[in-house]
Each structure stands twice: as C-alpha cells, then as structure tokens.
Amino acid sequence: MNAGLTPLWISIKTSLLATFITFFIGIGAAYLVANYKGRWRGLIDSLFTLPLVLPPTVLGFFLLLLFGKNGPMGKILLIMNKSVIFTWSATVIAAVVVSFPMMYRSARSAFEQIDDNLISAAKTLGLSEWKIFYKIAIPLAWPGIIGGVVLSFARALGEFGATLMIAGNIPGKTQTMPLAIFFKVQSMDYKGAMLWVWTIVLISVAMILILNKWSDKQQKIIGKRG
C-alpha cells in the first residue's frame, strides 16, 4: 500500500476491529445491566459510561498503568514475552475503550424499551434466558444496536488522546488519521493536515447518512406493522 495512505488503512482496520469487539462486549454488558435490578446497578452503569466523559489522555494514562511493564496485564504479557505498548494492538485497545460506551448506552436503551410483558410471556412458555436474549431481545433492540455500531465506529475512527498515550505515533504502524493531522499541523504542513481532515469528515458524514437511512427504514417498518 502507498505509504501516504497508511494512516487511512490503519484507522479503518483499527476502527473495524474495535467495533467488532465492542459489538459483543457492549451488547452483553448492556443486556446484563438492563436486566439487573440490584443495588449496584447505578455504580456499574457509571463505570461502563465513564470512558465517555473522561478525557482521552486520562484513559490513555490508565491504560499505560494497566498494560505497562509494571502493570497487571503488562506483567502477564511479559511472561509470554509480549507487549502491546507502542504496537498496533495498542491502537485497537484504545479504540475499544473509548468506543465501548457508545455501543453500551445505545444497546442498553434499546433493551430497556422492550415490553416486559413479552419477556414474561416468553418465560411462561419455558424459553431459556439465552433463547430470550437472541430470539426476542436482540431482534427487538436491533435498530438501537445498529445505531450503537455506527456511533462506535465513528468514535473509534476519531480517537486521538488515548492512542497517542499507549500506542504513540509510529508512521506505518500506529499512526492513525487523527495522529497524522496533529503532527502535520505541528510541522506546519496544513495542506497535508487538511487532506486527512476532509477524509475523516467525509467518512463521518457517510456513517451519519447510513444511520439516518437505517432509522428512516426502521420507522417505516414499524409504521406498517402498526
């Protein structure tokens, strides 16, 4: 691949993998919290939402403490002669952490809007919790889940602070488009920075249009059913 396009390729593959991972852990966490009525629900929800409000550099610092050579995960990786700091894997980890709340909150809201009578009827008919989850909850919450996927991808695509902290800016390896923009501005290359700015803007607008198109389609389907 042309070396000049590597930030685009790194950003796309990082965002895709991060969104794939976030899709599963976000839906799982959302469904568990939506159905959990215990006293710790508020605290758990706050912890899952925290990456949404914390500055990305703070998240990056926590990730450094976790995956650094003296951190708990870092020590485990050292035993296997591996490290994620300043690698492409670190860009994925940063993207997963910052995009997780988008998937989690969208899916949780969708699950909470499901009629409790449907779930109760399914339990009465003898369906297991797993079957209720993938045969009833997932299809009914699907529009919200798709919205979460789009928002998660967009957030992962624009991640900067946490990525810089844990992955650094290594051209051809960890340099994503946001990092390329920052360092081109630092070097006074405003033309190069503008190229990447418009690339991110166009991709983001495309994602928003896809989300709006999907929402309109779902509204029409719901209207026909009504």
mmCIF file of C-alpha atoms in Angstrom, residues 47-164:
data_model
loop_
_atom_site.group_PDB
_atom_site.id
_atom_site.type_symbol
_atom_site.label_atom_id
_atom_site.label_comp_id
_atom_site.label_asym_id
_atom_site.label_seq_id
_atom_site.Cartn_x
_atom_site.Cartn_y
_atom_site.Cartn_z
ATOM 1 C CA LEU A 47 -18.223 2.598 35.387
ATOM 2 C CA PHE A 48 -19.297 1.428 31.934
ATOM 3 C CA THR A 49 -20.143 5.001 30.927
ATOM 4 C CA LEU A 50 -17.034 6.591 32.464
ATOM 5 C CA PRO A 51 -14.868 6.409 29.301
ATOM 6 C CA LEU A 52 -17.458 8.619 27.613
ATOM 7 C CA VAL A 53 -16.813 11.561 29.955
ATOM 8 C CA LEU A 54 -13.162 11.127 30.919
ATOM 9 C CA PRO A 55 -10.538 12.956 28.821
ATOM 10 C CA PRO A 56 -8.907 10.519 26.379
ATOM 11 C CA THR A 57 -5.475 11.296 27.837
ATOM 12 C CA VAL A 58 -6.710 10.137 31.248
ATOM 13 C CA LEU A 59 -7.927 6.900 29.688
ATOM 14 C CA GLY A 60 -4.567 6.540 27.985
ATOM 15 C CA PHE A 61 -2.784 7.023 31.307
ATOM 16 C CA PHE A 62 -4.893 4.303 32.939
ATOM 17 C CA LEU A 63 -4.161 2.002 30.006
ATOM 18 C CA LEU A 64 -0.439 2.667 30.427
ATOM 19 C CA LEU A 65 -0.711 1.718 34.100
ATOM 20 C CA LEU A 66 -2.606 -1.437 33.144
ATOM 21 C CA PHE A 67 -0.516 -2.605 30.187
ATOM 22 C CA GLY A 68 2.865 -1.114 31.101
ATOM 23 C CA LYS A 69 5.660 -3.450 32.155
ATOM 24 C CA ASN A 70 4.816 -2.878 35.826
ATOM 25 C CA GLY A 71 1.046 -3.129 35.326
ATOM 26 C CA PRO A 72 -1.007 -6.274 35.985
ATOM 27 C CA MET A 73 -1.673 -7.009 32.316
ATOM 28 C CA GLY A 74 1.827 -5.928 31.350
ATOM 29 C CA LYS A 75 3.381 -8.453 33.755
ATOM 30 C CA ILE A 76 1.212 -11.242 32.353
ATOM 31 C CA LEU A 77 2.238 -10.314 28.809
ATOM 32 C CA LEU A 78 5.911 -10.188 29.810
ATOM 33 C CA ILE A 79 5.694 -13.796 30.977
ATOM 34 C CA MET A 80 4.678 -14.639 27.397
ATOM 35 C CA ASN A 81 7.433 -12.346 26.049
ATOM 36 C CA LYS A 82 4.861 -9.987 24.592
ATOM 37 C CA SER A 83 3.982 -6.333 24.957
ATOM 38 C CA VAL A 84 1.230 -4.165 23.498
ATOM 39 C CA ILE A 85 2.672 -0.744 24.310
ATOM 40 C CA PHE A 86 3.545 1.168 21.116
ATOM 41 C CA THR A 87 2.093 -1.542 18.867
ATOM 42 C CA TRP A 88 -0.918 -1.669 16.568
ATOM 43 C CA SER A 89 -2.695 -3.770 19.198
ATOM 44 C CA ALA A 90 -2.497 -0.746 21.487
ATOM 45 C CA THR A 91 -4.407 1.366 18.957
ATOM 46 C CA VAL A 92 -7.165 -1.248 18.951
ATOM 47 C CA ILE A 93 -7.291 -1.376 22.757
ATOM 48 C CA ALA A 94 -7.559 2.419 22.957
ATOM 49 C CA ALA A 95 -10.299 2.449 20.311
ATOM 50 C CA VAL A 96 -12.264 -0.281 22.116
ATOM 51 C CA VAL A 97 -12.132 1.571 25.439
ATOM 52 C CA VAL A 98 -13.300 4.920 24.060
ATOM 53 C CA SER A 99 -15.988 3.460 21.762
ATOM 54 C CA PHE A 100 -17.427 0.962 24.246
ATOM 55 C CA PRO A 101 -19.802 3.476 25.954
ATOM 56 C CA MET A 102 -21.396 4.318 22.596
ATOM 57 C CA MET A 103 -22.330 0.702 21.968
ATOM 58 C CA TYR A 104 -23.238 0.052 25.593
ATOM 59 C CA ARG A 105 -25.585 3.013 26.053
ATOM 60 C CA SER A 106 -27.306 2.613 22.689
ATOM 61 C CA ALA A 107 -27.918 -1.099 23.264
ATOM 62 C CA ARG A 108 -28.961 -0.615 26.898
ATOM 63 C CA SER A 109 -31.549 1.997 25.931
ATOM 64 C CA ALA A 110 -32.881 -0.332 23.236
ATOM 65 C CA PHE A 111 -33.147 -3.272 25.645
ATOM 66 C CA GLU A 112 -34.907 -1.146 28.275
ATOM 67 C CA GLN A 113 -37.591 -0.158 25.750
ATOM 68 C CA ILE A 114 -38.643 -3.771 25.195
ATOM 69 C CA ASP A 115 -42.088 -4.502 26.635
ATOM 70 C CA ASP A 116 -41.668 -6.502 29.859
ATOM 71 C CA ASN A 117 -44.855 -8.407 29.019
ATOM 72 C CA LEU A 118 -43.110 -10.003 26.029
ATOM 73 C CA ILE A 119 -40.250 -11.215 28.197
ATOM 74 C CA SER A 120 -42.659 -12.504 30.849
ATOM 75 C CA ALA A 121 -44.684 -14.345 28.195
ATOM 76 C CA ALA A 122 -41.515 -15.950 26.832
ATOM 77 C CA LYS A 123 -40.533 -17.135 30.312
ATOM 78 C CA THR A 124 -44.037 -18.506 30.826
ATOM 79 C CA LEU A 125 -43.650 -20.512 27.619
ATOM 80 C CA GLY A 126 -40.472 -22.043 29.008
ATOM 81 C CA LEU A 127 -37.831 -20.248 26.927
ATOM 82 C CA SER A 128 -34.397 -20.141 28.481
ATOM 83 C CA GLU A 129 -32.637 -16.853 29.218
ATOM 84 C CA TRP A 130 -30.307 -17.449 26.273
ATOM 85 C CA LYS A 131 -33.165 -18.020 23.830
ATOM 86 C CA ILE A 132 -34.997 -14.959 25.162
ATOM 87 C CA PHE A 133 -31.824 -12.973 24.582
ATOM 88 C CA TYR A 134 -31.110 -13.909 20.962
ATOM 89 C CA LYS A 135 -34.637 -14.714 19.739
ATOM 90 C CA ILE A 136 -36.550 -11.849 21.339
ATOM 91 C CA ALA A 137 -34.314 -9.183 22.878
ATOM 92 C CA ILE A 138 -31.777 -8.889 20.050
ATOM 93 C CA PRO A 139 -34.341 -8.619 17.188
ATOM 94 C CA LEU A 140 -36.425 -6.058 19.085
ATOM 95 C CA ALA A 141 -33.389 -3.997 20.063
ATOM 96 C CA TRP A 142 -31.713 -4.281 16.661
ATOM 97 C CA PRO A 143 -32.317 -0.668 15.487
ATOM 98 C CA GLY A 144 -30.686 0.670 18.637
ATOM 99 C CA ILE A 145 -27.833 -1.809 18.305
ATOM 100 C CA ILE A 146 -27.146 -0.712 14.732
ATOM 101 C CA GLY A 147 -27.083 2.894 15.917
ATOM 102 C CA GLY A 148 -24.541 1.889 18.533
ATOM 103 C CA VAL A 149 -22.391 0.167 15.921
ATOM 104 C CA VAL A 150 -22.276 3.284 13.740
ATOM 105 C CA LEU A 151 -21.502 5.579 16.674
ATOM 106 C CA SER A 152 -18.841 3.191 17.985
ATOM 107 C CA PHE A 153 -17.125 3.045 14.605
ATOM 108 C CA ALA A 154 -17.179 6.835 14.282
ATOM 109 C CA ARG A 155 -15.784 7.271 17.803
ATOM 110 C CA ALA A 156 -13.041 4.719 17.205
ATOM 111 C CA LEU A 157 -12.158 6.419 13.920
ATOM 112 C CA GLY A 158 -11.673 9.775 15.639
ATOM 113 C CA GLU A 159 -9.768 8.524 18.692
ATOM 114 C CA PHE A 160 -6.617 10.521 19.410
ATOM 115 C CA GLY A 161 -5.578 11.060 23.037
ATOM 116 C CA ALA A 162 -5.614 7.521 24.405
ATOM 117 C CA THR A 163 -3.991 6.207 21.222
ATOM 118 C CA LEU A 164 -1.142 8.703 21.483
#
